[in-house]
Amino acid sequence: HLHPDGKDNWRAFPHGTIDRGHGGDEKIKLDNRTRPVRFIRILLSKSSGRATNRTSSDVRDLLGLGIREIDVGVIDAKNRFTDHVKHRAGRADQTITYTSSTDPWHRAEDIDEKTEQPGLDFILQSKLPNGLPTLVPVSVLYDTPENAIAEVEYLLKRKYLLEGIELGEEPDGQWVSPEDYAVLYSGLASQLHQLNPSLKIGGPSLQNFDSQLLTWPDQSGNRSWMNRFLTFVHHRNVPFDFFSFEYYPFDDVCAPSVQQLVETPNVLAEMMKSLHRDGVPGNIPWFMTEYGYSVFGGRREVDLEDAIFVADTVGAFLTLGGKKAYLYGYEPNYLIDELKCSWGNLMMLQMQQNSDTVNVLSAYYAASMISHDWMQPVGREHDVYQVSITSNGGKSQLVTAYAVRRPDNRWSLLAINKSPTREARLTVTFTVSQSKQSVTYAAPIDLVQFTNQQYEWHDDGPNGYPSRSLPPEHLVLKSPASYDLPPSSVSVIRGFVPGL
């Protein structure tokens, strides 16, 4: 792991530079003595031009760089070699190895008949895009430019509405250097721009990171992955029309959830501030192209906590200047237990073994509240405003709120109570900046709430299911002095405000 205050760096072995390699099996003595190291990096700069299979006539076997297998260890006084690499067929048992790229070519026998892959037409002609332009990703690391161009050409000829073309698949998480990825990005972006200059092109779909996205330092000591990527792209004058990243903040789905829920908006704010400091422009759209509680499956993702996480994440992202957020996990799925502490998954619809029943989970209701109750379900811009919450004279951490003025001129407040045990009472006032007067909602007021009265998870290991799964409650109120937010709840308060 790289840390902002660390001095991590690569140091070459005394005999580590090999400039006369010819491929095949080679034995290389890196040093005359043993050294304590944590990682070993191998940089390949020139192909041997030889195929592993000497009889192969496929040009793909002569291109690129690759390693079939590697042994790393020590030689004792009797010239006996001890290998420190564990060679296993299973990922869990072998020594972890990272590679910056993989062979993008596929054969007919590589098809997994047990995996359903919906086609582009199936998705883009479904109700999922909702008649709006669609952000479409194309592969850069794990496919060829020809395939990416062909995909976009197909979409254009079919006259689909495209919001943009996202070039990226977590390149930072694949340990690719920013300059190497920028070369691939720039080449493909240039070709897409020539194909259709009106296309919006961006990326790179960064993997979630802690506090600051770092890589190994370059010659000037710069460790910022995004800064170096942007510098390269800017110098080549290729399109970078939007920025995209993913948000999965919590690796430990076994830890207590309340503190994680409290940290959700703060962690996101620090990520976005860091990216601004690294040079990501603030005058282009920022897309959160995936988000979820964790990359690991656990109960938090199927219990009421996930509704709280979804609402808090979208509210915080838009308030911080984000353009659009895309939830991960639309398709029905099964429960899994990745960290051996609880069963769950990143999904809004649950399939059950040996049953055709599909259960509606808390994330579905939270997403519905955001798009149909907090927001107005129309393809028009909403104005987002900052909200300040105080509790007994101090800043609230267990209650967060986010405000929008909808196209129908209603003011809509998304309010979240993260405490699992305590009710919160919320008094809402709006300050008119010109007169500095405080006003409140005019009757009638819509109150939509999703609480444990609507949803409860029955924990039964791999057979868990929601014992109660009801839509949010919708009430119409006269002008109350305050609004009660039940424990572990998501609420929308909506109405007209005189003078605003």
Short mmCIF file of C-alpha atoms in Angstrom, two decimals:
data_model
loop_
_atom_site.label_atom_id
_atom_site.label_comp_id
_atom_site.label_asym_id
_atom_site.label_seq_id
_atom_site.Cartn_x
_atom_site.Cartn_y
_atom_site.Cartn_z
CA HIS A 1 0.00 0.00 0.00
CA LEU A 2 1.11 3.54 -0.77
CA HIS A 3 0.73 6.21 1.89
CA PRO A 4 0.89 9.99 1.51
CA ASP A 5 3.62 10.31 4.14
CA GLY A 6 5.58 7.21 3.12
CA LYS A 7 8.85 6.88 1.23
CA ASP A 8 7.85 3.90 -0.85
CA ASN A 9 9.97 3.50 -3.94
CA TRP A 10 11.41 0.88 -6.27
CA ARG A 11 15.12 0.11 -6.04
CA ALA A 12 16.89 -1.82 -8.77
CA PHE A 13 18.85 -4.97 -7.92
CA PRO A 14 22.58 -4.67 -8.68
CA HIS A 15 22.21 -7.12 -11.58
CA GLY A 16 18.55 -6.39 -12.25
CA THR A 17 18.92 -4.70 -15.65
CA ILE A 18 18.73 -7.29 -18.40
CA ASP A 19 19.30 -5.90 -21.91
CA ARG A 20 20.07 -9.09 -23.80
CA GLY A 21 17.10 -11.28 -22.97
CA HIS A 22 15.87 -13.54 -25.77
CA GLY A 23 12.84 -15.23 -24.25
CA GLY A 24 12.46 -18.81 -23.17
CA ASP A 25 13.63 -20.12 -19.79
CA GLU A 26 16.32 -17.97 -18.20
CA LYS A 27 18.10 -18.06 -14.84
CA ILE A 28 19.09 -14.59 -13.61
CA LYS A 29 21.13 -13.88 -10.49
CA LEU A 30 19.96 -10.47 -9.25
CA ASP A 31 22.42 -9.97 -6.39
CA ASN A 32 25.37 -11.63 -4.70
CA ARG A 33 23.62 -11.52 -1.33
CA THR A 34 20.09 -11.84 -0.03
CA ARG A 35 17.98 -8.72 0.50
CA PRO A 36 14.74 -8.19 2.45
CA VAL A 37 12.07 -7.02 -0.02
CA ARG A 38 8.31 -6.83 0.13
CA PHE A 39 7.48 -6.61 -3.59
CA ILE A 40 9.33 -7.46 -6.77
CA ARG A 41 8.49 -5.56 -9.94
CA ILE A 42 9.45 -6.68 -13.43
CA LEU A 43 9.36 -4.13 -16.25
CA LEU A 44 9.39 -5.54 -19.78
CA SER A 45 10.33 -3.06 -22.50
CA LYS A 46 11.07 -5.14 -25.61
CA SER A 47 9.48 -8.24 -27.06
CA SER A 48 11.61 -11.26 -27.90
CA GLY A 49 9.58 -11.72 -31.07
CA ARG A 50 9.35 -15.43 -30.34
CA ALA A 51 6.22 -17.48 -29.84
CA THR A 52 6.05 -19.97 -26.98
CA ASN A 53 4.68 -22.44 -29.49
CA ARG A 54 7.42 -22.56 -32.12
CA THR A 55 5.01 -23.88 -34.77
CA SER A 56 2.48 -21.08 -34.28
CA SER A 57 1.67 -18.92 -37.30
CA ASP A 58 -0.67 -16.59 -35.34
CA VAL A 59 0.75 -13.07 -35.25
CA ARG A 60 -0.73 -12.58 -31.78
CA ASP A 61 1.83 -15.02 -30.41
CA LEU A 62 4.64 -12.73 -31.56
CA LEU A 63 3.28 -9.44 -30.23
CA GLY A 64 3.47 -7.83 -26.83
CA LEU A 65 5.34 -8.94 -23.74
CA GLY A 66 4.61 -11.72 -21.32
CA ILE A 67 5.80 -14.08 -18.61
CA ARG A 68 4.52 -17.64 -18.43
CA GLU A 69 5.84 -18.45 -14.94
CA ILE A 70 8.34 -16.96 -12.51
CA ASP A 71 10.40 -18.40 -9.65
CA VAL A 72 11.96 -16.02 -7.12
CA GLY A 73 14.15 -17.17 -4.27
CA VAL A 74 17.68 -17.67 -2.95
CA ILE A 75 20.68 -19.83 -3.84
CA ASP A 76 22.56 -21.39 -0.93
CA ALA A 77 26.27 -22.14 -0.61
CA LYS A 78 25.79 -25.47 -2.40
CA ASN A 79 24.14 -23.71 -5.35
CA ARG A 80 20.72 -25.08 -4.42
CA PHE A 81 17.80 -22.86 -5.33
CA THR A 82 14.86 -22.37 -2.95
CA ASP A 83 11.75 -20.90 -4.59
CA HIS A 84 9.71 -18.49 -2.44
CA VAL A 85 6.82 -18.29 -4.91
CA LYS A 86 3.79 -20.48 -4.24
CA HIS A 87 2.59 -21.97 -7.53
CA ARG A 88 -1.04 -23.07 -7.26
CA ALA A 89 -4.02 -23.35 -9.56
CA GLY A 90 -6.27 -21.54 -7.10
CA ARG A 91 -6.12 -17.80 -6.51
CA ALA A 92 -6.39 -18.13 -2.75
CA ASP A 93 -3.35 -20.39 -2.39
CA GLN A 94 -0.82 -18.96 -4.83
CA THR A 95 1.48 -15.97 -4.34
CA ILE A 96 -0.39 -12.82 -5.32
CA THR A 97 0.79 -11.45 -8.66
CA TYR A 98 -0.37 -8.23 -10.32
CA THR A 99 -0.09 -7.62 -14.05
CA SER A 100 -0.57 -4.34 -15.88
CA SER A 101 -2.34 -5.96 -18.84
CA THR A 102 -3.77 -9.22 -20.07
CA ASP A 103 -4.42 -10.82 -23.45
CA PRO A 104 -7.68 -9.33 -24.78
CA TRP A 105 -8.18 -11.99 -27.44
CA HIS A 106 -10.82 -14.67 -26.92
CA ARG A 107 -11.59 -18.04 -28.44
CA ALA A 108 -14.90 -19.78 -28.97
CA GLU A 109 -14.16 -22.26 -26.17
CA ASP A 110 -13.72 -19.35 -23.71
CA ILE A 111 -17.47 -18.66 -23.70
CA ASP A 112 -19.12 -19.39 -20.34
CA GLU A 113 -22.51 -20.82 -21.23
CA LYS A 114 -23.67 -20.44 -17.61
CA THR A 115 -23.30 -16.64 -17.69
CA GLU A 116 -25.97 -14.49 -19.30
CA GLN A 117 -24.59 -11.46 -21.12
CA PRO A 118 -27.34 -9.07 -22.25
CA GLY A 119 -26.56 -7.35 -25.55
CA LEU A 120 -26.33 -3.63 -26.24
CA ASP A 121 -29.70 -3.53 -27.99
CA PHE A 122 -31.39 -5.40 -25.14
CA ILE A 123 -30.19 -2.79 -22.62
CA LEU A 124 -30.60 0.35 -24.70
CA GLN A 125 -34.07 -0.60 -25.93
CA SER A 126 -35.28 -1.49 -22.43
CA LYS A 127 -36.82 0.87 -19.89
CA LEU A 128 -33.50 1.16 -18.04
CA PRO A 129 -32.27 4.27 -19.94
CA ASN A 130 -35.71 5.87 -19.35
CA GLY A 131 -35.54 7.60 -22.72
CA LEU A 132 -32.47 9.58 -21.67
CA PRO A 133 -28.95 9.63 -23.18
CA THR A 134 -26.85 6.73 -21.92
CA LEU A 135 -23.27 6.76 -20.67
CA VAL A 136 -21.57 3.82 -22.41
CA PRO A 137 -18.24 2.30 -21.29
CA VAL A 138 -15.75 0.75 -23.70
CA SER A 139 -12.73 -1.33 -22.77
CA VAL A 140 -9.21 0.04 -22.99
CA LEU A 141 -7.06 -2.35 -20.97
CA TYR A 142 -8.95 -5.55 -21.69
CA ASP A 143 -9.88 -5.17 -25.32
CA THR A 144 -8.56 -3.76 -28.58
CA PRO A 145 -9.12 -0.29 -30.10
CA GLU A 146 -10.75 -1.97 -33.11
CA ASN A 147 -13.44 -3.52 -30.90
CA ALA A 148 -14.08 -0.23 -29.10
CA ILE A 149 -14.43 1.68 -32.38
CA ALA A 150 -16.72 -1.01 -33.79
CA GLU A 151 -18.95 -0.83 -30.70
CA VAL A 152 -19.32 2.95 -30.88
CA GLU A 153 -19.88 2.86 -34.66
CA TYR A 154 -22.66 0.34 -34.10
CA LEU A 155 -24.33 2.51 -31.44
CA LEU A 156 -24.15 5.59 -33.67
CA LYS A 157 -25.62 3.77 -36.65
CA ARG A 158 -28.46 2.54 -34.44
CA LYS A 159 -29.01 6.21 -33.48
CA TYR A 160 -28.98 5.59 -29.75
CA LEU A 161 -28.80 8.66 -27.52
CA LEU A 162 -25.30 8.73 -26.02
CA GLU A 163 -24.39 10.93 -23.08
CA GLY A 164 -20.75 10.01 -23.42
CA ILE A 165 -18.19 7.26 -23.98
CA GLU A 166 -16.32 6.23 -20.83
CA LEU A 167 -12.80 4.94 -21.48
CA GLY A 168 -11.69 2.96 -18.48
CA GLU A 169 -11.93 -0.04 -16.21
CA GLU A 170 -10.22 0.82 -12.90
CA PRO A 171 -6.73 1.32 -14.38
CA ASP A 172 -5.32 2.59 -11.08
CA GLY A 173 -6.53 -0.56 -9.33
CA GLN A 174 -4.77 -2.68 -11.95
CA TRP A 175 -1.43 -1.06 -11.03
CA VAL A 176 -1.06 0.50 -14.48
CA SER A 177 1.21 3.53 -14.56
CA PRO A 178 -0.71 6.74 -15.38
CA GLU A 179 1.50 7.44 -18.39
CA ASP A 180 0.96 3.97 -19.87
CA TYR A 181 -2.78 4.25 -19.45
CA ALA A 182 -2.75 7.79 -20.84
CA VAL A 183 -1.11 6.46 -24.02
CA LEU A 184 -3.94 3.95 -24.49
CA TYR A 185 -6.59 6.53 -23.56
CA SER A 186 -5.17 9.18 -25.91
CA GLY A 187 -4.95 6.85 -28.88
CA LEU A 188 -8.53 5.60 -28.52
CA ALA A 189 -9.95 9.05 -27.67
CA SER A 190 -8.37 10.50 -30.81
CA GLN A 191 -9.87 7.79 -33.00
CA LEU A 192 -13.33 8.21 -31.43
CA HIS A 193 -13.12 11.98 -31.89
CA GLN A 194 -12.32 11.50 -35.57
CA LEU A 195 -15.24 9.08 -35.84
CA ASN A 196 -17.67 11.66 -34.44
CA PRO A 197 -16.35 15.02 -33.10
CA SER A 198 -19.56 15.60 -31.12
CA LEU A 199 -19.00 12.55 -28.89
CA LYS A 200 -18.26 13.34 -25.23
CA ILE A 201 -15.26 11.27 -24.16
CA GLY A 202 -13.90 10.84 -20.64
CA GLY A 203 -12.96 8.46 -17.86
CA PRO A 204 -10.98 6.75 -16.48
CA SER A 205 -13.38 5.04 -14.01
CA LEU A 206 -11.02 5.15 -11.05
CA GLN A 207 -11.20 2.46 -8.41
CA ASN A 208 -12.15 3.58 -4.90
CA PHE A 209 -9.14 4.77 -2.90
CA ASP A 210 -8.30 6.13 0.56
CA SER A 211 -7.69 9.89 0.97
CA GLN A 212 -5.37 10.31 -2.05
CA LEU A 213 -4.75 8.32 -5.22
CA LEU A 214 -1.03 7.59 -5.27
CA THR A 215 1.32 5.66 -7.50
CA TRP A 216 5.07 5.09 -7.49
CA PRO A 217 6.96 8.38 -7.94
CA ASP A 218 8.23 9.51 -11.32
CA GLN A 219 11.64 11.14 -11.83
CA SER A 220 10.38 14.43 -10.39
CA GLY A 221 8.93 12.69 -7.32
CA ASN A 222 5.30 13.20 -8.39
CA ARG A 223 3.17 10.38 -6.94
CA SER A 224 -0.28 11.62 -8.00
CA TRP A 225 -1.82 9.12 -10.42
CA MET A 226 -4.50 11.48 -11.71
CA ASN A 227 -2.21 14.50 -12.01
CA ARG A 228 0.27 12.60 -14.16
CA PHE A 229 -2.50 11.10 -16.29
CA LEU A 230 -4.07 14.52 -16.92
CA THR A 231 -0.70 16.10 -17.72
CA PHE A 232 -0.05 13.51 -20.40
CA VAL A 233 -3.55 13.81 -21.90
CA HIS A 234 -3.45 17.63 -21.84
CA HIS A 235 -0.14 17.77 -23.69
CA ARG A 236 -1.59 15.64 -26.49
CA ASN A 237 -4.73 17.78 -26.73
CA VAL A 238 -7.15 14.84 -26.71
CA PRO A 239 -10.73 15.06 -25.42
CA PHE A 240 -11.33 14.76 -21.68
CA ASP A 241 -14.93 15.91 -21.46
CA PHE A 242 -15.92 14.29 -18.17
CA PHE A 243 -14.34 12.56 -15.18
CA SER A 244 -15.55 9.26 -13.71
CA PHE A 245 -14.77 7.24 -10.60
CA GLU A 246 -16.21 4.49 -8.40
CA TYR A 247 -17.13 4.63 -4.72
CA TYR A 248 -17.03 1.52 -2.51
CA PRO A 249 -15.80 2.96 0.79
CA PHE A 250 -15.92 0.02 3.22
CA ASP A 251 -13.84 -3.11 2.74
CA ASP A 252 -14.71 -4.40 6.20
CA VAL A 253 -18.37 -5.38 6.09
CA CYS A 254 -17.88 -7.15 9.43
CA ALA A 255 -17.19 -3.94 11.39
CA PRO A 256 -19.95 -2.02 13.24
CA SER A 257 -22.09 -0.20 10.69
CA VAL A 258 -23.10 2.98 12.56
CA GLN A 259 -19.63 4.54 12.43
CA GLN A 260 -19.27 3.60 8.78
CA LEU A 261 -22.58 5.24 7.95
CA VAL A 262 -21.50 8.36 9.83
CA GLU A 263 -18.26 8.46 7.81
CA THR A 264 -19.90 7.93 4.38
CA PRO A 265 -20.26 11.59 3.27
CA ASN A 266 -16.95 12.64 4.86
CA VAL A 267 -14.97 9.91 3.10
CA LEU A 268 -16.54 10.91 -0.21
CA ALA A 269 -15.82 14.60 0.40
CA GLU A 270 -12.15 13.88 1.12
CA MET A 271 -11.86 11.81 -2.06
CA MET A 272 -13.32 14.58 -4.18
CA LYS A 273 -11.19 17.30 -2.54
CA SER A 274 -8.10 15.20 -3.20
CA LEU A 275 -9.02 14.80 -6.86
CA HIS A 276 -9.55 18.55 -7.20
CA ARG A 277 -6.10 19.13 -5.69
CA ASP A 278 -4.62 16.65 -8.17
CA GLY A 279 -5.94 18.73 -11.04
CA VAL A 280 -9.25 17.19 -12.08
CA PRO A 281 -11.14 20.15 -13.62
CA GLY A 282 -14.18 21.39 -11.77
CA ASN A 283 -15.78 22.77 -14.94
CA ILE A 284 -16.47 19.35 -16.49
CA PRO A 285 -19.11 16.84 -15.34
CA TRP A 286 -18.10 14.41 -12.60
CA PHE A 287 -19.80 11.01 -12.80
CA MET A 288 -19.85 8.39 -10.08
CA THR A 289 -20.22 5.50 -12.50
CA GLU A 290 -20.44 2.83 -9.80
CA TYR A 291 -21.17 3.00 -6.10
CA GLY A 292 -22.04 0.56 -3.37
CA TYR A 293 -21.47 -0.11 0.32
CA SER A 294 -18.53 -2.44 -0.30
CA VAL A 295 -16.88 -4.51 -3.00
CA PHE A 296 -17.48 -7.48 -0.69
CA GLY A 297 -20.84 -9.12 -0.09
CA GLY A 298 -22.35 -8.81 3.38
CA ARG A 299 -25.56 -8.19 5.30
CA ARG A 300 -25.18 -4.38 5.19
CA GLU A 301 -26.01 -4.50 1.48
CA VAL A 302 -29.38 -6.18 1.99
CA ASP A 303 -30.45 -4.69 5.33
CA LEU A 304 -31.84 -1.25 6.12
CA GLU A 305 -28.31 0.19 6.32
CA ASP A 306 -28.00 -0.01 2.55
CA ALA A 307 -30.96 2.30 2.00
CA ILE A 308 -29.27 4.80 4.32
CA PHE A 309 -25.96 4.42 2.49
CA VAL A 310 -27.52 4.87 -0.96
CA ALA A 311 -29.44 8.00 0.04
CA ASP A 312 -26.49 9.55 1.88
CA THR A 313 -24.04 8.82 -0.96
CA VAL A 314 -26.20 10.30 -3.73
CA GLY A 315 -27.15 13.33 -1.63
CA ALA A 316 -23.54 14.04 -0.66
CA PHE A 317 -22.17 13.52 -4.18
CA LEU A 318 -24.63 15.89 -5.83
CA THR A 319 -24.19 18.49 -3.10
CA LEU A 320 -20.41 18.32 -3.58
CA GLY A 321 -20.81 19.17 -7.26
CA GLY A 322 -21.24 15.73 -8.83
CA LYS A 323 -23.33 15.47 -11.98
CA LYS A 324 -24.78 11.94 -11.90
CA ALA A 325 -24.45 8.80 -9.79
CA TYR A 326 -24.96 5.27 -11.11
CA LEU A 327 -25.90 2.57 -8.60
CA TYR A 328 -24.24 -0.82 -9.09
CA GLY A 329 -26.38 -3.96 -8.87
CA TYR A 330 -29.57 -3.58 -10.90
CA GLU A 331 -29.82 -7.23 -11.85
CA PRO A 332 -31.26 -9.83 -9.42
CA ASN A 333 -28.60 -11.85 -7.62
CA TYR A 334 -27.97 -14.36 -4.83
CA LEU A 335 -26.61 -14.00 -1.28
CA ILE A 336 -22.89 -14.59 -0.78
CA ASP A 337 -20.57 -14.56 2.26
CA GLU A 338 -17.20 -13.30 1.02
CA LEU A 339 -15.60 -12.32 4.34
CA LYS A 340 -17.14 -15.17 6.36
CA CYS A 341 -19.08 -12.94 8.75
CA SER A 342 -22.50 -12.35 7.10
CA TRP A 343 -24.51 -13.07 3.97
CA GLY A 344 -25.48 -10.37 1.48
CA ASN A 345 -24.62 -8.89 -1.92
CA LEU A 346 -24.60 -5.68 -3.93
CA MET A 347 -28.12 -5.92 -5.32
CA MET A 348 -31.56 -4.38 -5.13
CA LEU A 349 -33.44 -7.55 -6.11
CA GLN A 350 -32.77 -10.93 -4.51
CA MET A 351 -33.11 -14.29 -6.21
CA GLN A 352 -33.59 -17.39 -4.07
CA GLN A 353 -32.27 -20.90 -4.65
CA ASN A 354 -34.88 -23.28 -6.08
CA SER A 355 -37.48 -20.52 -6.34
CA ASP A 356 -38.76 -18.07 -8.95
CA THR A 357 -39.52 -15.49 -6.27
CA VAL A 358 -37.65 -12.18 -6.48
CA ASN A 359 -37.42 -10.18 -3.24
CA VAL A 360 -37.34 -6.38 -3.32
CA LEU A 361 -34.49 -5.10 -1.11
CA SER A 362 -33.87 -1.83 0.69
CA ALA A 363 -31.60 -0.34 -2.01
CA TYR A 364 -34.49 -0.52 -4.48
CA TYR A 365 -36.74 1.54 -2.24
CA ALA A 366 -33.98 4.09 -1.54
CA ALA A 367 -33.27 4.50 -5.26
CA SER A 368 -37.00 4.90 -5.92
CA MET A 369 -37.29 7.57 -3.21
CA ILE A 370 -34.36 9.50 -4.69
CA SER A 371 -35.64 9.42 -8.28
CA HIS A 372 -39.40 9.71 -7.68
CA ASP A 373 -39.89 11.49 -4.35
CA TRP A 374 -36.83 13.64 -3.65
CA MET A 375 -36.19 14.39 -7.32
CA GLN A 376 -38.95 15.01 -9.83
CA PRO A 377 -39.04 12.09 -12.31
CA VAL A 378 -38.50 14.24 -15.39
CA GLY A 379 -35.44 14.72 -17.60
CA ARG A 380 -34.77 18.28 -16.42
CA GLU A 381 -32.15 19.96 -14.24
CA HIS A 382 -32.61 20.23 -10.46
CA ASP A 383 -30.94 22.94 -8.37
CA VAL A 384 -28.96 21.53 -5.43
CA TYR A 385 -28.47 23.57 -2.24
CA GLN A 386 -26.31 23.18 0.85
CA VAL A 387 -28.04 22.24 4.11
CA SER A 388 -26.77 23.05 7.58
CA ILE A 389 -27.88 20.88 10.50
CA THR A 390 -27.21 21.63 14.15
CA SER A 391 -27.97 19.44 17.13
CA ASN A 392 -27.95 20.92 20.63
CA GLY A 393 -25.71 23.70 19.41
CA GLY A 394 -23.24 21.42 17.62
CA LYS A 395 -22.94 19.90 14.18
CA SER A 396 -24.99 16.75 13.65
CA GLN A 397 -23.26 13.53 12.55
CA LEU A 398 -26.12 11.06 12.90
CA VAL A 399 -28.54 13.19 10.85
CA THR A 400 -27.73 14.45 7.36
CA ALA A 401 -29.95 16.28 4.87
CA TYR A 402 -29.76 17.36 1.24
CA ALA A 403 -31.97 19.88 -0.55
CA VAL A 404 -33.06 20.38 -4.15
CA ARG A 405 -35.43 22.77 -5.84
CA ARG A 406 -37.26 20.71 -8.40
CA PRO A 407 -38.47 21.84 -11.83
CA ASP A 408 -42.02 22.04 -10.40
CA ASN A 409 -40.65 24.70 -7.92
CA ARG A 410 -41.17 22.43 -4.92
CA TRP A 411 -38.38 22.35 -2.35
CA SER A 412 -37.49 18.78 -1.51
CA LEU A 413 -35.41 17.68 1.47
CA LEU A 414 -33.76 14.24 1.73
CA ALA A 415 -33.24 13.60 5.46
CA ILE A 416 -31.40 10.62 6.93
CA ASN A 417 -31.28 9.44 10.54
CA LYS A 418 -28.39 6.99 10.98
CA SER A 419 -28.96 6.20 14.64
CA PRO A 420 -30.37 2.67 15.03
CA THR A 421 -31.95 3.49 18.40
CA ARG A 422 -32.81 7.19 18.69
CA GLU A 423 -35.49 9.22 16.95
CA ALA A 424 -34.55 12.69 15.70
CA ARG A 425 -36.84 15.70 15.50
CA LEU A 426 -36.11 18.00 12.58
CA THR A 427 -37.19 21.63 12.36
CA VAL A 428 -36.89 22.99 8.81
CA THR A 429 -36.36 26.65 7.92
CA PHE A 430 -35.24 28.37 4.72
CA THR A 431 -33.25 31.60 4.83
CA VAL A 432 -34.03 34.13 2.11
CA SER A 433 -30.63 35.63 1.31
CA GLN A 434 -31.89 39.08 0.28
CA SER A 435 -33.91 39.77 3.41
CA LYS A 436 -32.19 37.21 5.68
CA GLN A 437 -35.65 36.19 6.85
CA SER A 438 -36.47 32.61 7.76
CA VAL A 439 -39.49 30.94 6.20
CA THR A 440 -40.83 27.41 6.20
CA TYR A 441 -43.03 25.13 4.14
CA ALA A 442 -46.58 26.10 3.23
CA ALA A 443 -49.30 23.46 3.54
CA PRO A 444 -49.81 20.86 2.25
CA ILE A 445 -46.51 19.05 2.78
CA ASP A 446 -45.59 15.61 1.44
CA LEU A 447 -43.72 13.35 3.87
CA VAL A 448 -42.34 10.08 2.50
CA GLN A 449 -40.56 7.75 4.95
CA PHE A 450 -38.76 4.42 4.76
CA THR A 451 -38.13 2.87 8.18
CA ASN A 452 -38.07 -0.49 9.97
CA GLN A 453 -41.85 -0.38 9.80
CA GLN A 454 -41.53 -0.93 6.06
CA TYR A 455 -38.44 -3.16 5.92
CA GLU A 456 -36.88 -5.85 8.07
CA TRP A 457 -34.23 -8.42 7.16
CA HIS A 458 -34.52 -12.01 8.37
CA ASP A 459 -30.99 -13.28 8.85
CA ASP A 460 -30.76 -16.98 8.02
CA GLY A 461 -27.33 -17.38 6.43
CA PRO A 462 -27.60 -18.28 2.74
CA ASN A 463 -31.40 -18.52 3.14
CA GLY A 464 -31.89 -14.97 4.46
CA TYR A 465 -34.70 -12.82 3.08
CA PRO A 466 -36.68 -9.66 3.94
CA SER A 467 -39.45 -10.67 6.33
CA ARG A 468 -41.03 -7.28 5.65
CA SER A 469 -40.56 -5.41 2.36
CA LEU A 470 -43.07 -2.59 1.83
CA PRO A 471 -42.90 0.66 -0.17
CA PRO A 472 -42.16 3.88 1.73
CA GLU A 473 -45.05 5.44 3.62
CA HIS A 474 -46.52 8.60 2.05
CA LEU A 475 -48.31 11.16 4.24
CA VAL A 476 -49.78 14.58 3.44
CA LEU A 477 -49.35 17.01 6.35
CA LYS A 478 -50.48 20.46 7.33
CA SER A 479 -47.75 22.85 8.46
CA PRO A 480 -46.11 21.03 11.39
CA ALA A 481 -43.52 22.76 13.57
CA SER A 482 -41.16 19.80 13.17
CA TYR A 483 -40.76 16.38 11.57
CA ASP A 484 -39.94 13.17 13.40
CA LEU A 485 -37.21 11.03 11.81
CA PRO A 486 -37.47 7.45 13.14
CA PRO A 487 -34.30 5.45 13.92
CA SER A 488 -32.48 4.12 10.83
CA SER A 489 -34.71 5.97 8.39
CA VAL A 490 -34.72 7.80 5.08
CA SER A 491 -37.28 10.60 4.72
CA VAL A 492 -38.31 13.05 2.02
CA ILE A 493 -40.02 16.31 3.00
CA ARG A 494 -41.45 18.17 0.02
CA GLY A 495 -43.55 21.26 -0.60
CA PHE A 496 -43.72 24.89 -1.68
CA VAL A 497 -41.87 27.60 0.24
CA PRO A 498 -43.36 31.12 0.07
CA GLY A 499 -41.00 33.65 -1.49
CA LEU A 500 -38.60 31.01 -2.87
#
